[in-house]
CSV table of C-alpha atoms and ligand atoms in Angstrom, one decimal:
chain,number,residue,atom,x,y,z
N,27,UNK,CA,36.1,123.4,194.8
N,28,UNK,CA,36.9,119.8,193.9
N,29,UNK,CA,34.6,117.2,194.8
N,30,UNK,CA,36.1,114.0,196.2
N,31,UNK,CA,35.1,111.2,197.7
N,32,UNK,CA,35.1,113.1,201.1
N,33,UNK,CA,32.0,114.6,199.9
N,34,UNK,CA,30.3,111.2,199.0
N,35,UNK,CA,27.8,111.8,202.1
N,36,UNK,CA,26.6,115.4,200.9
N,37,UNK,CA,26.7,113.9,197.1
N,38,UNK,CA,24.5,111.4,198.0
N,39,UNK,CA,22.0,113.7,200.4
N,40,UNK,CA,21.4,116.4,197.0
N,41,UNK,CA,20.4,113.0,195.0
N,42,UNK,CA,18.1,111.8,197.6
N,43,UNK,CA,17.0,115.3,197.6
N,44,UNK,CA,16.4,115.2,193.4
N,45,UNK,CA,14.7,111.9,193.5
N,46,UNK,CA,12.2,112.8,196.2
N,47,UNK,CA,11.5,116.5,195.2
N,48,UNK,CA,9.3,115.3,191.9
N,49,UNK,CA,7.4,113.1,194.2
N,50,UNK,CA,6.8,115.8,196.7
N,51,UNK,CA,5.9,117.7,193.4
N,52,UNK,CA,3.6,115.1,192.0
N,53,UNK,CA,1.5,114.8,195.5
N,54,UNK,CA,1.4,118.9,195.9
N,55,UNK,CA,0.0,119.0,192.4
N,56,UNK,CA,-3.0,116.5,192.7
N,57,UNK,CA,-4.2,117.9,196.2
N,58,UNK,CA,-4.0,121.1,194.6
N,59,UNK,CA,-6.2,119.5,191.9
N,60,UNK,CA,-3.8,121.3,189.2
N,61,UNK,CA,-2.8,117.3,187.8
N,62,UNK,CA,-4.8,117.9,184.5
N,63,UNK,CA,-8.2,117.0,183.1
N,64,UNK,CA,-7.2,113.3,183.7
N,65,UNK,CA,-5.5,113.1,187.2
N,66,UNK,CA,-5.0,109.3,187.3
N,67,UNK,CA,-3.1,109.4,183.5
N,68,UNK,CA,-1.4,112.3,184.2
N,69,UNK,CA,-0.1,110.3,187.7
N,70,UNK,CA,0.4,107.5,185.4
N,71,UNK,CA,2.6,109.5,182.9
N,72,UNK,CA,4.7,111.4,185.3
N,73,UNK,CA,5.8,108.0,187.4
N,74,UNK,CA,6.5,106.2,184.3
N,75,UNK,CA,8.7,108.9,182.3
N,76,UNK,CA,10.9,109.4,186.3
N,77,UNK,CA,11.2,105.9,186.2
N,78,UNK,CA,12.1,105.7,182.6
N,79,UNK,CA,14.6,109.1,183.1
N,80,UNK,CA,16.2,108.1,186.2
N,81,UNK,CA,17.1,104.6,184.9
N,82,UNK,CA,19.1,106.6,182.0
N,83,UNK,CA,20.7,108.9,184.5
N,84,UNK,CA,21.8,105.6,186.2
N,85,UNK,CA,23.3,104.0,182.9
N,86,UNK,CA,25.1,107.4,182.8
N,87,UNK,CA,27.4,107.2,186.1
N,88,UNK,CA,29.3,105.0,185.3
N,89,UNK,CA,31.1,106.6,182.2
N,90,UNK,CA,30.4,109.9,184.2
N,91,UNK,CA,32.6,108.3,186.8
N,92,UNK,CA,35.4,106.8,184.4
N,93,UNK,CA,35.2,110.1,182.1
N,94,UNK,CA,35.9,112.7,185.4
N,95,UNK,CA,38.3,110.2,187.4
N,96,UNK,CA,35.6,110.3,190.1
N,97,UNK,CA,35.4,106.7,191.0
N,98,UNK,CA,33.7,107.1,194.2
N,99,UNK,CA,30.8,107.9,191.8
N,100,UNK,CA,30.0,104.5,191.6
N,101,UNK,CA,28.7,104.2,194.8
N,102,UNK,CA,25.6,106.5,194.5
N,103,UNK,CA,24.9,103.6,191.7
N,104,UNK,CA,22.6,101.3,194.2
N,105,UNK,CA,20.9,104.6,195.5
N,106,UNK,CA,19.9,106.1,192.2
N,107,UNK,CA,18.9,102.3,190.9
N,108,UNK,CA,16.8,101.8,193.6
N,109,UNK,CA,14.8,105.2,193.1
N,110,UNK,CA,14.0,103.4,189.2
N,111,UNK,CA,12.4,100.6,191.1
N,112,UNK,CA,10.9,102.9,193.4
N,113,UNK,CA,9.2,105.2,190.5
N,114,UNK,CA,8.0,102.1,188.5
N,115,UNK,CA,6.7,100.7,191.7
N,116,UNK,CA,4.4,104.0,191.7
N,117,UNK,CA,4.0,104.1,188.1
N,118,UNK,CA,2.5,100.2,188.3
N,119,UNK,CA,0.9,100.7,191.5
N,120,UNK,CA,-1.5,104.1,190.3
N,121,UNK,CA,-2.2,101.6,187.3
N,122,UNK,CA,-3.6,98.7,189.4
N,123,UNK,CA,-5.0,100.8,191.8
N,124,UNK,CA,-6.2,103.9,190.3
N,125,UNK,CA,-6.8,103.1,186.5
N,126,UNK,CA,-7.6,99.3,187.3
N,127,UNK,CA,-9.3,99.6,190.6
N,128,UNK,CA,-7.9,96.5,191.9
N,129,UNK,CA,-10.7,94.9,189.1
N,130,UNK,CA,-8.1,91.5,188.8
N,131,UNK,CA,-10.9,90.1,186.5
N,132,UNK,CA,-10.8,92.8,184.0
N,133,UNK,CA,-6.7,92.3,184.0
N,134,UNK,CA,-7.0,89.4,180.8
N,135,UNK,CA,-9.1,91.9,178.9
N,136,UNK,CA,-6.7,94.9,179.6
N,137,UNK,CA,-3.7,92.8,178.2
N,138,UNK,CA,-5.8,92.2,175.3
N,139,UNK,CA,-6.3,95.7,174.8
N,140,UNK,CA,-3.1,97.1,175.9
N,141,UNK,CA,-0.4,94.0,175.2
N,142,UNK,CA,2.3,97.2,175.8
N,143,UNK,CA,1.5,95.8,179.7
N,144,UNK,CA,3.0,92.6,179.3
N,145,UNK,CA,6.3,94.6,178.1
N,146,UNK,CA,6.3,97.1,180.9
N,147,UNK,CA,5.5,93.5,183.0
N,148,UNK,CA,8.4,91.9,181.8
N,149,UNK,CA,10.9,95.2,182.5
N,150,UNK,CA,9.0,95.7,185.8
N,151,UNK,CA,10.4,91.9,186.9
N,152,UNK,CA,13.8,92.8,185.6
N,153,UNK,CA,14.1,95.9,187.9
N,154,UNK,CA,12.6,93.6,190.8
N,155,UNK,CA,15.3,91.3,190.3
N,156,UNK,CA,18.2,94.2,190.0
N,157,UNK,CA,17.0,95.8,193.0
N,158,UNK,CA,16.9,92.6,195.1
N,159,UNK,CA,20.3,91.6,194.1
N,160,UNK,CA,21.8,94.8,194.6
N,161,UNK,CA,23.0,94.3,198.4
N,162,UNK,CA,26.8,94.2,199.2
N,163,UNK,CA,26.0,90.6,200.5
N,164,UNK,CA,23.9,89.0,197.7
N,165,UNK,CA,26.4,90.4,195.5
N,166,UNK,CA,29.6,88.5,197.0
N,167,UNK,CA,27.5,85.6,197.5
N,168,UNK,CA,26.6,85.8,193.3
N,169,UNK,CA,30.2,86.9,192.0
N,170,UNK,CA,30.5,86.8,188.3
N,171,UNK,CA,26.7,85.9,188.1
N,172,UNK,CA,26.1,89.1,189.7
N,173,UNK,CA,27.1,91.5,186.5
N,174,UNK,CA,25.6,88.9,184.1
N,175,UNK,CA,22.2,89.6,186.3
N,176,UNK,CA,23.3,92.9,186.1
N,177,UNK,CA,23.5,93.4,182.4
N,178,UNK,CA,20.1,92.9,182.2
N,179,UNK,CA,19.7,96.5,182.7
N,180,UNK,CA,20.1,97.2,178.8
N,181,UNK,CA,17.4,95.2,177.9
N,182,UNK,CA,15.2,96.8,180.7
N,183,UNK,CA,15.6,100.1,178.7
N,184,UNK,CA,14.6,98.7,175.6
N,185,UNK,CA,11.3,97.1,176.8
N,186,UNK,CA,10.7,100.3,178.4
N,187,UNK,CA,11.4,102.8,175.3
N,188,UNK,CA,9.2,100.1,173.5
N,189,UNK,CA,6.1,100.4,176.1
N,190,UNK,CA,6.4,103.9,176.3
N,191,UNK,CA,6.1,103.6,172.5
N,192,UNK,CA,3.5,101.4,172.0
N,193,UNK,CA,1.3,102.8,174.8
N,194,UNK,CA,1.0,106.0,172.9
N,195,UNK,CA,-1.5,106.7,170.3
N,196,UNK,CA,-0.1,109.6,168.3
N,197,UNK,CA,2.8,111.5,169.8
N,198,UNK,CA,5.3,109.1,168.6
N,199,UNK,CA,8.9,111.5,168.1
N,200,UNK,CA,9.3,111.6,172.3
N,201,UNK,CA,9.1,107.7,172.5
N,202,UNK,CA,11.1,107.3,169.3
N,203,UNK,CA,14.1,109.7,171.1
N,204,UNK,CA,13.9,107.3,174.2
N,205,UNK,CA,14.2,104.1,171.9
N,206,UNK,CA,17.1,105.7,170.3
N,207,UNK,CA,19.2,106.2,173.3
N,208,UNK,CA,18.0,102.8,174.2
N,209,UNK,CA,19.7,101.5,171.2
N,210,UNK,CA,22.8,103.7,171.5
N,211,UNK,CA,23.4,102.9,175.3
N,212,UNK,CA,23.6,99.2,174.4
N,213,UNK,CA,25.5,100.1,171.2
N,214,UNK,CA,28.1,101.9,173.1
N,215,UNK,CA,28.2,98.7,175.7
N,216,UNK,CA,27.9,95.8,172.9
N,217,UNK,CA,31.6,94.7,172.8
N,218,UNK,CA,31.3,94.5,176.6
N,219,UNK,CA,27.8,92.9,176.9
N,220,UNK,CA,29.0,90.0,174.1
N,221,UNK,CA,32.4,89.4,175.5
N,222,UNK,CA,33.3,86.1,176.8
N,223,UNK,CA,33.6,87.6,180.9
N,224,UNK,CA,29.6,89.1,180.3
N,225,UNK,CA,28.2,85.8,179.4
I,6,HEM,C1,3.3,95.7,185.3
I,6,HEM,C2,4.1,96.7,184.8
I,6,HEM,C3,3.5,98.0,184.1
I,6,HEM,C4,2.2,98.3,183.9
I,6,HEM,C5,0.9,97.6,184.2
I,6,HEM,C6,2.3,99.6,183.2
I,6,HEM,C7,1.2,100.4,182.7
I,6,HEM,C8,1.2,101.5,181.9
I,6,HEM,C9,0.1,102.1,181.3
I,6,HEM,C10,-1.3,101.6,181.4
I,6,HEM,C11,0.6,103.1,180.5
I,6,HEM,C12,-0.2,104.0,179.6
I,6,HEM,C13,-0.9,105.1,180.3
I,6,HEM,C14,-1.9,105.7,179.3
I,6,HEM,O1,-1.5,106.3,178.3
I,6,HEM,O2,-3.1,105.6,179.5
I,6,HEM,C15,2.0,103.1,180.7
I,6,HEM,C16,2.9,104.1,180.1
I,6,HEM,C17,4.2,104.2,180.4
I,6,HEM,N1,4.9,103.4,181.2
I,6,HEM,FE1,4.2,101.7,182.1
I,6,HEM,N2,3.6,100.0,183.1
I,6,HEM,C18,4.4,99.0,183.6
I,6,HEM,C19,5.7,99.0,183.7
I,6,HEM,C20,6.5,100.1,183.4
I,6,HEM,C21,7.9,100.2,183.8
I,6,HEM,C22,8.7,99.2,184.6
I,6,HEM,C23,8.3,101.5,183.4
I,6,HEM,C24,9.6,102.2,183.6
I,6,HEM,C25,10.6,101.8,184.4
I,6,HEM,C26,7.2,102.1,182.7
I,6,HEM,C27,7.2,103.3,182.1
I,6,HEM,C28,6.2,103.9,181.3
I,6,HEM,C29,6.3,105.0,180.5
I,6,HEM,C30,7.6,105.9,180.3
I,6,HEM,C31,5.1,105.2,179.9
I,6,HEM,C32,4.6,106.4,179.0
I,6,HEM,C33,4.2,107.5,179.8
I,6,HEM,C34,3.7,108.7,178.8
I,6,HEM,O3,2.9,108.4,177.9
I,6,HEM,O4,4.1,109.8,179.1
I,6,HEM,N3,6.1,101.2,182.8
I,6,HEM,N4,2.4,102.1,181.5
């Protein structure tokens, strides 16, 4: 069977399904106290790496779509972007909540400690800003601003790759694999990304 865009409802329906399943995983697991020795980092890790993992798997539909001739692909883009924002929402909100305890005084110190934040900060703002702009309306009303905004994305991936890196104290090779495909997704899209139309 071929899928077309006649399908585009069901498509769409299985990645809801994928994108919630790991939550409903995530929650099963910690009531079931089976999260680990360290619940709140293991909450911490598992949010962060589907945040990181479903923003690659956005970055890949769109060659997906151009590589199959399935251009209706590109509309399950907004829905699988907004699940990134909605997995580093969770990843930032068990930090502040869980790991900080909503201790805003001790925030200063833990930047001092852990200056990674400020990077995951600074990506965190650039999906907040993707996500926001990603309605049909905003995006008519931007136009050609809207892809520049857009574009963004690649240097999202590369601030993550680099927090991941730098929050880790020893097990460098898995960070060192995401920084890689960081660095090959925005090779792959350099001639686009510093064309005359991109900036
Ligand atoms: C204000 C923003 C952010 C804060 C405060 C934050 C906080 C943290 C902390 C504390 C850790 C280390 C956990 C530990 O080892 O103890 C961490 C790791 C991580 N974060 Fe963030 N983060 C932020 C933004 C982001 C964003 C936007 C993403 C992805 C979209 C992300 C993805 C990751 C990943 C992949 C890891 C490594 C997980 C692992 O070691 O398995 N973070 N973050």
């Amino acid at each position: 069977m071929k899928v077309n865009r006649k399908h585009l409802p069901w498509v769409k329906a299985v990645f809801h399904l994928f994108a919630l399943a790991p939550i409903i995983y995530l929650f099963l697991l910690v009531f079931a106290d089976q999260a680990g020795g360290d619940p709140v980092q293991f909450i911490i890790h598992y949010t962060g790496i589907g945040a990181l993992n479903t923003l690659l798997l956005t970055l890949l539909i769109s060659p997906a779509a151009k590589k199959f001739k399935m251009s209706w692909l590109m509309q399950t883009r907004r829905l699988v972007g907004l699940y990134v924002f909605a997995y580093a929402t969770l990843h930032v909100a068990s930090y502040f909540s869980f790991d900080l305890l909503f201790e805003w005084s001790l925030l200063g110190e833990e930047v001092i400690k852990r200056p990674y934040i400020l990077v995951g900060a600074v990506a965190y703002l650039i999906l907040f800003a993707l996500s926001v702009t990603s309605f049909k309306k905003v995006m008519a009303k931007m136009g050609h601003n809207w892809q520049k905004l857009h574009n963004w994305v690649y240097f999202a991936v590369i601030l993550i790759s680099i927090h991941f890196y730098w929050s880790v104290k020893s097990e460098i090779i898995e960070p060192s694999i995401y920084i890689f495909i960081g660095l090959l997704l925005v090779g792959l899209r350099f001639k686009k990304l510093t064309s005359k139309k991109a900036r």
